[in-house]
């Protein structure tokens, strides 16, 4: 089996999360990712807890399978090495604040002139254009400014950050898509492109229902807890021993739900269509819970699943990591150390592709500058 990106070389100048998440995806699909780090300190996440045997589990989860070389891009000798790497690379990825690469002499215009086939991927808080382009940002900032926090949490409570770092991760996903599209185009045209992804833009791009509601009604939605604001019933419900979820996303599923619950309301005009159900969502929740409170979560999940109704438990991460479906999909993999021993657990690659390898183990997260000799020998053709 051949990995789809086998043979492509990615120079990864990124740190923390958005950029490294992108290059991790490319590595999982077979690209050779060379992580170019600051001497002595390296990626900030090398110091993020928790640690095992002195190594950061956070760093390993996002950087396994990559190689590391430490280069000071202000030093002539290291610049010479970096430029030799650029000549061999297909893609360079960076997440510096706009202007940093230009000051180093490695901005898009400089690199495109010197290496016209090179694809240039950039991810930053606000993008490379606009009045706030040079402002710093982290995940928390773009979740807040991008509208995501305004619709996250419970009604009449303070806004909350989404538990996963979606400000970074979504931007990393969009950057991956852009790089793949640019590589496809480059392989046809022979010319590389620049991809400019902003974390803030990416937050707006995922507000599908919120944008629709705001532009049509003129009123911005607020947080609705676990309930979907445009589909009903589509939220958490109480059983006798706690919460579980039901997602009856259309009229036919709602009819099936009523039958499974022995709840004779499918012909009630307040509930016959989704718009009417949304208007009467609180009443409908009370009617459903009057039934579901009579038995356990396991009972209802089993019963509703048998009826073909989307439902499921609310699992913590420890439970997710043992979920038979997750394990069957090879979504929990072992990250090895440099001696080939299991060092960490990490999420697998969710992109499953025919005739592409999906091993149960991943190569080690690199030590800072740990692959210098190997990389220099590769540059010399040895």
mmCIF file of C-alpha atoms in Angstrom:
data_model
loop_
_atom_site.group_PDB
_atom_site.id
_atom_site.type_symbol
_atom_site.label_atom_id
_atom_site.label_comp_id
_atom_site.label_asym_id
_atom_site.label_seq_id
_atom_site.Cartn_x
_atom_site.Cartn_y
_atom_site.Cartn_z
ATOM 1 C CA UNK A 1 0.000 0.000 0.000
ATOM 2 C CA UNK A 2 1.188 3.503 -0.807
ATOM 3 C CA UNK A 3 0.344 6.522 1.319
ATOM 4 C CA UNK A 4 -1.318 9.199 -0.847
ATOM 5 C CA UNK A 5 1.239 11.898 -0.014
ATOM 6 C CA UNK A 6 4.312 9.655 -0.119
ATOM 7 C CA UNK A 7 7.206 11.529 -1.692
ATOM 8 C CA UNK A 8 5.971 15.014 -0.789
ATOM 9 C CA UNK A 9 8.234 17.038 1.503
ATOM 10 C CA UNK A 10 6.738 19.556 3.935
ATOM 11 C CA UNK A 11 8.862 22.156 5.719
ATOM 12 C CA UNK A 12 7.015 22.876 8.955
ATOM 13 C CA UNK A 13 7.935 26.170 10.620
ATOM 14 C CA UNK A 14 4.808 26.127 12.770
ATOM 15 C CA UNK A 15 4.376 25.863 16.524
ATOM 16 C CA UNK A 16 1.680 25.213 19.128
ATOM 17 C CA UNK A 17 -1.466 23.910 17.388
ATOM 18 C CA UNK A 18 -3.064 25.293 14.201
ATOM 19 C CA UNK A 19 -0.052 24.749 11.964
ATOM 20 C CA UNK A 20 1.192 21.551 13.636
ATOM 21 C CA UNK A 21 -2.326 20.054 13.401
ATOM 22 C CA UNK A 22 -2.236 20.705 9.649
ATOM 23 C CA UNK A 23 1.190 19.156 9.183
ATOM 24 C CA UNK A 24 0.231 16.184 11.369
ATOM 25 C CA UNK A 25 -2.618 15.450 8.962
ATOM 26 C CA UNK A 26 -0.216 15.674 6.025
ATOM 27 C CA UNK A 27 2.228 13.360 7.837
ATOM 28 C CA UNK A 28 -0.535 10.852 8.560
ATOM 29 C CA UNK A 29 -1.214 10.765 4.817
ATOM 30 C CA UNK A 30 2.397 9.933 4.073
ATOM 31 C CA UNK A 31 4.211 13.245 3.585
ATOM 32 C CA UNK A 32 7.695 13.685 5.019
ATOM 33 C CA UNK A 33 7.352 16.534 7.495
ATOM 34 C CA UNK A 34 10.546 18.291 8.588
ATOM 35 C CA UNK A 35 9.870 20.448 11.619
ATOM 36 C CA UNK A 36 12.153 23.503 11.605
ATOM 37 C CA UNK A 37 12.385 24.709 15.219
ATOM 38 C CA UNK A 38 14.040 27.486 17.168
ATOM 39 C CA UNK A 39 17.369 26.363 18.682
ATOM 40 C CA UNK A 40 17.356 25.601 22.433
ATOM 41 C CA UNK A 41 13.603 26.126 22.967
ATOM 42 C CA UNK A 42 11.779 24.574 20.015
ATOM 43 C CA UNK A 43 8.008 24.373 19.824
ATOM 44 C CA UNK A 44 6.281 25.917 22.865
ATOM 45 C CA UNK A 45 4.281 22.734 23.373
ATOM 46 C CA UNK A 46 7.406 20.810 24.338
ATOM 47 C CA UNK A 47 6.851 22.417 27.759
ATOM 48 C CA UNK A 48 3.087 21.680 27.969
ATOM 49 C CA UNK A 49 1.986 19.110 30.580
ATOM 50 C CA UNK A 50 1.291 16.291 31.129
ATOM 51 C CA UNK A 51 4.733 14.700 30.905
ATOM 52 C CA UNK A 52 5.893 11.110 30.730
ATOM 53 C CA UNK A 53 9.581 10.304 31.086
ATOM 54 C CA UNK A 54 10.290 14.006 30.666
ATOM 55 C CA UNK A 55 8.429 14.244 27.343
ATOM 56 C CA UNK A 56 5.249 16.233 26.710
ATOM 57 C CA UNK A 57 2.233 14.105 25.818
ATOM 58 C CA UNK A 58 0.648 17.191 24.225
ATOM 59 C CA UNK A 59 3.656 17.704 21.931
ATOM 60 C CA UNK A 60 3.748 14.019 21.024
ATOM 61 C CA UNK A 61 0.034 13.968 20.165
ATOM 62 C CA UNK A 62 0.448 16.712 17.543
ATOM 63 C CA UNK A 63 3.991 16.104 16.279
ATOM 64 C CA UNK A 64 4.506 12.354 16.116
ATOM 65 C CA UNK A 65 5.971 11.012 12.910
ATOM 66 C CA UNK A 66 7.760 14.264 12.068
ATOM 67 C CA UNK A 67 11.478 15.013 11.964
ATOM 68 C CA UNK A 68 13.150 17.969 13.736
ATOM 69 C CA UNK A 69 16.014 20.237 12.865
ATOM 70 C CA UNK A 70 16.831 23.380 14.845
ATOM 71 C CA UNK A 71 17.741 26.379 12.690
ATOM 72 C CA UNK A 72 18.298 30.026 13.505
ATOM 73 C CA UNK A 73 16.970 31.740 10.402
ATOM 74 C CA UNK A 74 18.976 34.875 11.245
ATOM 75 C CA UNK A 75 22.298 32.994 11.134
ATOM 76 C CA UNK A 76 24.017 32.610 7.754
ATOM 77 C CA UNK A 77 25.009 28.951 8.184
ATOM 78 C CA UNK A 78 21.507 27.916 9.212
ATOM 79 C CA UNK A 79 19.933 30.009 6.453
ATOM 80 C CA UNK A 80 22.069 28.122 3.951
ATOM 81 C CA UNK A 81 20.724 24.804 5.273
ATOM 82 C CA UNK A 82 17.175 26.141 5.215
ATOM 83 C CA UNK A 83 17.510 27.242 1.598
ATOM 84 C CA UNK A 84 18.777 23.797 0.617
ATOM 85 C CA UNK A 85 15.670 22.388 2.301
ATOM 86 C CA UNK A 86 13.466 24.823 0.398
ATOM 87 C CA UNK A 87 14.955 23.599 -2.865
ATOM 88 C CA UNK A 88 13.848 20.028 -2.013
ATOM 89 C CA UNK A 89 10.467 20.877 -0.501
ATOM 90 C CA UNK A 90 7.000 20.831 -2.007
ATOM 91 C CA UNK A 91 5.365 22.901 0.745
ATOM 92 C CA UNK A 92 6.472 25.341 3.416
ATOM 93 C CA UNK A 93 4.043 25.980 6.274
ATOM 94 C CA UNK A 94 4.316 28.824 8.796
ATOM 95 C CA UNK A 95 2.172 30.411 11.479
ATOM 96 C CA UNK A 96 4.182 33.470 12.383
ATOM 97 C CA UNK A 97 2.526 36.837 12.724
ATOM 98 C CA UNK A 98 2.271 38.464 9.260
ATOM 99 C CA UNK A 99 5.479 40.251 8.333
ATOM 100 C CA UNK A 100 7.899 37.978 10.196
ATOM 101 C CA UNK A 101 8.751 35.815 7.184
ATOM 102 C CA UNK A 102 9.171 38.919 5.029
ATOM 103 C CA UNK A 103 11.665 40.389 7.497
ATOM 104 C CA UNK A 104 13.622 37.140 7.357
ATOM 105 C CA UNK A 105 13.663 37.306 3.562
ATOM 106 C CA UNK A 106 11.403 34.261 3.231
ATOM 107 C CA UNK A 107 8.030 35.824 2.524
ATOM 108 C CA UNK A 108 5.795 34.599 -0.280
ATOM 109 C CA UNK A 109 7.142 36.974 -2.928
ATOM 110 C CA UNK A 110 10.766 36.047 -2.196
ATOM 111 C CA UNK A 111 10.144 32.313 -2.070
ATOM 112 C CA UNK A 112 7.882 32.261 -5.129
ATOM 113 C CA UNK A 113 10.541 34.025 -7.172
ATOM 114 C CA UNK A 114 13.259 31.631 -6.033
ATOM 115 C CA UNK A 115 11.198 28.423 -5.912
ATOM 116 C CA UNK A 116 8.193 28.849 -8.243
ATOM 117 C CA UNK A 117 6.871 25.305 -7.627
ATOM 118 C CA UNK A 118 6.824 25.730 -3.840
ATOM 119 C CA UNK A 119 3.401 25.853 -2.154
ATOM 120 C CA UNK A 120 3.308 28.340 0.728
ATOM 121 C CA UNK A 121 0.807 27.700 3.534
ATOM 122 C CA UNK A 122 0.250 30.356 6.203
ATOM 123 C CA UNK A 123 -2.117 30.315 9.177
ATOM 124 C CA UNK A 124 -2.470 33.249 11.561
ATOM 125 C CA UNK A 125 -5.007 34.787 13.885
ATOM 126 C CA UNK A 126 -6.457 37.327 11.462
ATOM 127 C CA UNK A 127 -4.875 36.550 8.099
ATOM 128 C CA UNK A 128 -2.370 38.475 6.018
ATOM 129 C CA UNK A 129 -4.745 41.274 4.987
ATOM 130 C CA UNK A 130 -7.151 43.602 6.775
ATOM 131 C CA UNK A 131 -6.730 46.192 9.542
ATOM 132 C CA UNK A 132 -5.981 43.630 12.269
ATOM 133 C CA UNK A 133 -3.625 41.406 10.289
ATOM 134 C CA UNK A 134 -0.658 41.974 12.622
ATOM 135 C CA UNK A 135 -2.536 41.541 15.892
ATOM 136 C CA UNK A 136 -1.665 38.468 17.975
ATOM 137 C CA UNK A 137 -4.292 35.831 18.654
ATOM 138 C CA UNK A 138 -4.841 32.536 20.380
ATOM 139 C CA UNK A 139 -7.691 30.053 20.201
ATOM 140 C CA UNK A 140 -9.598 31.793 23.001
ATOM 141 C CA UNK A 141 -9.458 35.143 21.206
ATOM 142 C CA UNK A 142 -10.901 33.911 17.921
ATOM 143 C CA UNK A 143 -13.571 31.774 19.597
ATOM 144 C CA UNK A 144 -14.699 34.948 21.362
ATOM 145 C CA UNK A 145 -14.411 37.382 18.476
ATOM 146 C CA UNK A 146 -15.620 34.906 15.849
ATOM 147 C CA UNK A 147 -19.028 34.368 17.486
ATOM 148 C CA UNK A 148 -18.574 30.781 18.644
ATOM 149 C CA UNK A 149 -18.525 31.659 22.349
ATOM 150 C CA UNK A 150 -21.730 33.696 21.980
ATOM 151 C CA UNK A 151 -23.687 30.537 21.107
ATOM 152 C CA UNK A 152 -21.876 28.118 23.424
ATOM 153 C CA UNK A 153 -23.137 27.301 26.900
ATOM 154 C CA UNK A 154 -26.481 27.558 28.655
ATOM 155 C CA UNK A 155 -29.063 30.282 28.193
ATOM 156 C CA UNK A 156 -28.710 33.249 30.595
ATOM 157 C CA UNK A 157 -25.242 32.088 31.677
ATOM 158 C CA UNK A 158 -21.843 33.544 30.833
ATOM 159 C CA UNK A 159 -20.449 32.508 27.412
ATOM 160 C CA UNK A 160 -17.984 29.630 27.535
ATOM 161 C CA UNK A 161 -15.144 28.436 25.348
ATOM 162 C CA UNK A 162 -15.665 25.195 23.427
ATOM 163 C CA UNK A 163 -13.755 22.486 25.290
ATOM 164 C CA UNK A 164 -11.597 21.564 22.285
ATOM 165 C CA UNK A 165 -9.349 24.206 20.720
ATOM 166 C CA UNK A 166 -11.494 24.633 17.639
ATOM 167 C CA UNK A 167 -10.059 28.070 16.910
ATOM 168 C CA UNK A 168 -6.761 26.391 16.110
ATOM 169 C CA UNK A 169 -7.967 23.030 14.898
ATOM 170 C CA UNK A 170 -10.530 24.274 12.376
ATOM 171 C CA UNK A 171 -7.967 26.685 10.923
ATOM 172 C CA UNK A 172 -5.516 23.787 10.656
ATOM 173 C CA UNK A 173 -8.134 21.755 8.801
ATOM 174 C CA UNK A 174 -8.801 24.563 6.330
ATOM 175 C CA UNK A 175 -5.069 25.028 5.811
ATOM 176 C CA UNK A 176 -4.730 21.315 5.029
ATOM 177 C CA UNK A 177 -7.524 21.576 2.455
ATOM 178 C CA UNK A 178 -5.885 24.605 0.875
ATOM 179 C CA UNK A 179 -2.485 22.925 0.682
ATOM 180 C CA UNK A 180 -3.919 19.805 -0.929
ATOM 181 C CA UNK A 181 -5.793 21.904 -3.492
ATOM 182 C CA UNK A 182 -2.645 23.921 -4.231
ATOM 183 C CA UNK A 183 -0.578 20.740 -4.660
ATOM 184 C CA UNK A 184 -3.159 19.369 -7.090
ATOM 185 C CA UNK A 185 -3.038 22.617 -9.051
ATOM 186 C CA UNK A 186 0.780 22.757 -8.895
ATOM 187 C CA UNK A 187 1.049 19.241 -10.293
ATOM 188 C CA UNK A 188 -1.012 20.383 -13.284
ATOM 189 C CA UNK A 189 0.357 23.908 -13.764
ATOM 190 C CA UNK A 190 3.880 23.628 -12.391
ATOM 191 C CA UNK A 191 3.360 26.747 -10.275
ATOM 192 C CA UNK A 192 2.866 26.946 -6.510
ATOM 193 C CA UNK A 193 0.363 29.158 -4.718
ATOM 194 C CA UNK A 194 0.096 30.875 -1.357
ATOM 195 C CA UNK A 195 -2.653 29.777 1.036
ATOM 196 C CA UNK A 196 -3.596 32.386 3.657
ATOM 197 C CA UNK A 197 -5.889 31.003 6.375
ATOM 198 C CA UNK A 198 -7.091 33.123 9.305
ATOM 199 C CA UNK A 199 -8.288 31.551 12.525
ATOM 200 C CA UNK A 200 -10.973 34.235 12.794
ATOM 201 C CA UNK A 201 -12.263 33.541 9.277
ATOM 202 C CA UNK A 202 -12.400 29.847 10.068
ATOM 203 C CA UNK A 203 -14.633 30.422 13.092
ATOM 204 C CA UNK A 204 -17.163 32.310 10.990
ATOM 205 C CA UNK A 205 -17.064 29.575 8.372
ATOM 206 C CA UNK A 206 -18.386 26.966 10.832
ATOM 207 C CA UNK A 207 -21.343 29.040 12.089
ATOM 208 C CA UNK A 208 -23.765 27.479 9.632
ATOM 209 C CA UNK A 209 -27.055 27.909 11.495
ATOM 210 C CA UNK A 210 -26.039 31.083 13.336
ATOM 211 C CA UNK A 211 -25.256 32.974 10.132
ATOM 212 C CA UNK A 212 -28.491 31.788 8.538
ATOM 213 C CA UNK A 213 -30.584 32.784 11.559
ATOM 214 C CA UNK A 214 -28.946 36.170 11.948
ATOM 215 C CA UNK A 215 -29.145 37.199 8.308
ATOM 216 C CA UNK A 216 -32.774 36.132 7.913
ATOM 217 C CA UNK A 217 -34.226 37.238 11.264
ATOM 218 C CA UNK A 218 -31.928 40.178 11.993
ATOM 219 C CA UNK A 219 -31.387 38.803 15.494
ATOM 220 C CA UNK A 220 -28.232 37.046 16.608
ATOM 221 C CA UNK A 221 -28.871 33.715 18.382
ATOM 222 C CA UNK A 222 -27.641 33.144 21.902
ATOM 223 C CA UNK A 223 -26.519 29.954 23.591
ATOM 224 C CA UNK A 224 -28.994 27.095 23.601
ATOM 225 C CA UNK A 225 -27.130 24.555 25.690
ATOM 226 C CA UNK A 226 -27.165 21.121 24.114
ATOM 227 C CA UNK A 227 -30.211 21.885 21.959
ATOM 228 C CA UNK A 228 -29.864 22.553 18.241
ATOM 229 C CA UNK A 229 -31.640 25.868 17.538
ATOM 230 C CA UNK A 230 -33.015 24.747 14.150
ATOM 231 C CA UNK A 231 -33.888 21.059 14.681
ATOM 232 C CA UNK A 232 -36.207 19.538 17.300
ATOM 233 C CA UNK A 233 -35.948 17.147 19.120
ATOM 234 C CA UNK A 234 -32.181 17.337 18.948
ATOM 235 C CA UNK A 235 -30.663 17.619 22.442
ATOM 236 C CA UNK A 236 -30.067 15.910 25.772
ATOM 237 C CA UNK A 237 -32.827 14.174 27.697
ATOM 238 C CA UNK A 238 -33.003 12.818 31.227
ATOM 239 C CA UNK A 239 -33.374 9.123 31.873
ATOM 240 C CA UNK A 240 -33.764 7.709 35.379
ATOM 241 C CA UNK A 241 -29.970 7.590 35.848
ATOM 242 C CA UNK A 242 -28.769 10.633 33.917
ATOM 243 C CA UNK A 243 -28.574 12.323 30.532
ATOM 244 C CA UNK A 244 -28.360 10.891 27.030
ATOM 245 C CA UNK A 245 -28.941 12.377 23.571
ATOM 246 C CA UNK A 246 -31.697 12.009 20.994
ATOM 247 C CA UNK A 247 -31.336 13.497 17.509
ATOM 248 C CA UNK A 248 -34.543 13.047 15.539
ATOM 249 C CA UNK A 249 -33.548 15.214 12.612
ATOM 250 C CA UNK A 250 -36.625 14.922 10.388
ATOM 251 C CA UNK A 251 -40.356 14.250 10.477
ATOM 252 C CA UNK A 252 -40.023 10.526 9.759
ATOM 253 C CA UNK A 253 -37.563 10.053 12.619
ATOM 254 C CA UNK A 254 -39.878 11.989 14.911
ATOM 255 C CA UNK A 255 -42.722 9.611 14.056
ATOM 256 C CA UNK A 256 -40.470 6.654 14.824
ATOM 257 C CA UNK A 257 -39.473 8.277 18.111
ATOM 258 C CA UNK A 258 -43.084 8.711 19.149
ATOM 259 C CA UNK A 259 -43.786 5.064 18.377
ATOM 260 C CA UNK A 260 -40.717 3.879 20.307
ATOM 261 C CA UNK A 261 -41.693 6.013 23.315
ATOM 262 C CA UNK A 262 -45.398 5.108 23.078
ATOM 263 C CA UNK A 263 -46.021 8.847 22.966
ATOM 264 C CA UNK A 264 -49.139 9.608 20.855
ATOM 265 C CA UNK A 265 -48.265 13.145 19.739
ATOM 266 C CA UNK A 266 -46.987 12.745 16.168
ATOM 267 C CA UNK A 267 -50.302 14.045 14.796
ATOM 268 C CA UNK A 268 -50.472 16.983 17.202
ATOM 269 C CA UNK A 269 -50.275 20.149 15.018
ATOM 270 C CA UNK A 270 -47.736 21.605 17.457
ATOM 271 C CA UNK A 271 -45.309 18.808 16.554
ATOM 272 C CA UNK A 272 -46.122 17.597 13.014
ATOM 273 C CA UNK A 273 -43.376 19.652 11.340
ATOM 274 C CA UNK A 274 -39.910 20.660 12.412
ATOM 275 C CA UNK A 275 -40.682 24.419 12.432
ATOM 276 C CA UNK A 276 -43.626 23.788 14.768
ATOM 277 C CA UNK A 277 -41.535 21.495 16.962
ATOM 278 C CA UNK A 278 -38.896 24.223 17.235
ATOM 279 C CA UNK A 279 -41.575 26.679 18.389
ATOM 280 C CA UNK A 280 -42.706 24.255 21.082
ATOM 281 C CA UNK A 281 -39.320 22.730 21.932
ATOM 282 C CA UNK A 282 -39.604 23.176 25.714
ATOM 283 C CA UNK A 283 -43.038 21.561 25.859
ATOM 284 C CA UNK A 284 -41.889 18.692 23.667
ATOM 285 C CA UNK A 285 -38.859 18.102 25.897
ATOM 286 C CA UNK A 286 -41.099 17.823 28.963
ATOM 287 C CA UNK A 287 -43.400 15.363 27.206
ATOM 288 C CA UNK A 288 -40.502 13.185 26.092
ATOM 289 C CA UNK A 289 -38.824 13.254 29.497
ATOM 290 C CA UNK A 290 -42.061 12.254 31.194
ATOM 291 C CA UNK A 291 -41.461 8.944 29.414
ATOM 292 C CA UNK A 292 -37.665 8.649 29.422
ATOM 293 C CA UNK A 293 -37.422 9.302 33.180
ATOM 294 C CA UNK A 294 -39.165 5.984 33.706
ATOM 295 C CA UNK A 295 -36.118 3.952 32.633
ATOM 296 C CA UNK A 296 -32.342 4.013 32.341
ATOM 297 C CA UNK A 297 -30.096 5.510 29.691
ATOM 298 C CA UNK A 298 -28.940 2.063 28.576
ATOM 299 C CA UNK A 299 -32.545 0.928 28.170
ATOM 300 C CA UNK A 300 -33.517 3.913 26.017
ATOM 301 C CA UNK A 301 -30.361 3.890 23.923
ATOM 302 C CA UNK A 302 -30.919 0.204 23.161
ATOM 303 C CA UNK A 303 -34.615 0.684 22.416
ATOM 304 C CA UNK A 304 -34.192 3.772 20.245
ATOM 305 C CA UNK A 305 -31.222 2.325 18.377
ATOM 306 C CA UNK A 306 -33.300 -0.742 17.534
ATOM 307 C CA UNK A 307 -35.949 1.616 16.144
ATOM 308 C CA UNK A 308 -33.391 3.355 13.916
ATOM 309 C CA UNK A 309 -33.347 6.621 15.859
ATOM 310 C CA UNK A 310 -30.003 8.427 16.261
ATOM 311 C CA UNK A 311 -29.144 8.345 19.957
ATOM 312 C CA UNK A 312 -26.153 7.808 22.196
ATOM 313 C CA UNK A 313 -24.520 8.208 25.579
ATOM 314 C CA UNK A 314 -22.596 11.272 26.749
ATOM 315 C CA UNK A 315 -19.130 9.814 27.225
ATOM 316 C CA UNK A 316 -16.082 11.276 28.895
ATOM 317 C CA UNK A 317 -12.740 10.987 27.115
ATOM 318 C CA UNK A 318 -11.705 7.883 29.071
ATOM 319 C CA UNK A 319 -14.874 6.161 27.870
ATOM 320 C CA UNK A 320 -14.346 7.351 24.291
ATOM 321 C CA UNK A 321 -10.861 5.833 24.260
ATOM 322 C CA UNK A 322 -12.424 2.432 25.076
ATOM 323 C CA UNK A 323 -15.425 2.757 22.737
ATOM 324 C CA UNK A 324 -15.601 -0.401 20.537
ATOM 325 C CA UNK A 325 -16.522 1.628 17.459
ATOM 326 C CA UNK A 326 -13.592 4.010 17.990
ATOM 327 C CA UNK A 327 -11.221 1.071 18.477
ATOM 328 C CA UNK A 328 -12.573 -0.767 15.439
ATOM 329 C CA UNK A 329 -11.760 2.302 13.341
ATOM 330 C CA UNK A 330 -8.130 2.417 14.582
ATOM 331 C CA UNK A 331 -8.754 5.820 16.144
ATOM 332 C CA UNK A 332 -6.519 5.221 19.181
ATOM 333 C CA UNK A 333 -2.934 4.598 18.160
ATOM 334 C CA UNK A 334 0.351 4.041 19.967
ATOM 335 C CA UNK A 335 3.064 6.683 19.561
ATOM 336 C CA UNK A 336 6.423 4.973 19.836
ATOM 337 C CA UNK A 337 9.623 6.308 21.311
ATOM 338 C CA UNK A 338 12.911 6.312 19.384
ATOM 339 C CA UNK A 339 13.598 2.776 20.620
ATOM 340 C CA UNK A 340 10.335 1.457 19.178
ATOM 341 C CA UNK A 341 8.550 1.150 22.512
ATOM 342 C CA UNK A 342 5.039 2.445 23.196
ATOM 343 C CA UNK A 343 5.337 5.889 24.760
ATOM 344 C CA UNK A 344 1.999 7.674 24.344
ATOM 345 C CA UNK A 345 -1.523 7.211 23.065
ATOM 346 C CA UNK A 346 -2.879 9.573 20.413
ATOM 347 C CA UNK A 347 -5.893 9.976 18.168
ATOM 348 C CA UNK A 348 -5.638 8.091 14.889
ATOM 349 C CA UNK A 349 -6.166 9.467 11.423
ATOM 350 C CA UNK A 350 -9.894 9.963 10.747
ATOM 351 C CA UNK A 351 -9.291 10.006 6.970
ATOM 352 C CA UNK A 352 -9.750 6.384 5.947
ATOM 353 C CA UNK A 353 -8.728 5.746 2.329
ATOM 354 C CA UNK A 354 -8.728 2.568 0.272
ATOM 355 C CA UNK A 355 -5.317 1.002 -0.343
ATOM 356 C CA UNK A 356 -3.620 3.477 2.001
ATOM 357 C CA UNK A 357 -1.775 2.355 5.138
ATOM 358 C CA UNK A 358 -3.376 3.036 8.515
ATOM 359 C CA UNK A 359 -0.960 1.501 11.019
ATOM 360 C CA UNK A 360 -1.804 0.987 14.656
ATOM 361 C CA UNK A 361 1.434 2.707 15.656
ATOM 362 C CA UNK A 362 2.976 6.051 14.792
ATOM 363 C CA UNK A 363 6.591 7.086 14.663
ATOM 364 C CA UNK A 364 8.070 8.992 17.583
ATOM 365 C CA UNK A 365 7.685 12.678 18.268
ATOM 366 C CA UNK A 366 11.108 14.113 17.447
ATOM 367 C CA UNK A 367 13.596 15.362 19.983
ATOM 368 C CA UNK A 368 14.548 18.971 19.367
ATOM 369 C CA UNK A 369 17.118 18.914 16.534
ATOM 370 C CA UNK A 370 17.043 15.129 16.853
ATOM 371 C CA UNK A 371 17.108 14.478 13.115
ATOM 372 C CA UNK A 372 19.780 16.981 12.089
ATOM 373 C CA UNK A 373 22.295 14.373 10.935
ATOM 374 C CA UNK A 374 19.683 12.377 9.032
ATOM 375 C CA UNK A 375 18.334 15.496 7.310
ATOM 376 C CA UNK A 376 21.789 16.752 6.322
ATOM 377 C CA UNK A 377 22.696 13.354 4.899
ATOM 378 C CA UNK A 378 19.460 13.392 2.907
ATOM 379 C CA UNK A 379 20.328 16.837 1.529
ATOM 380 C CA UNK A 380 23.750 15.510 0.495
ATOM 381 C CA UNK A 381 22.169 12.533 -1.222
ATOM 382 C CA UNK A 382 23.649 10.056 1.214
#
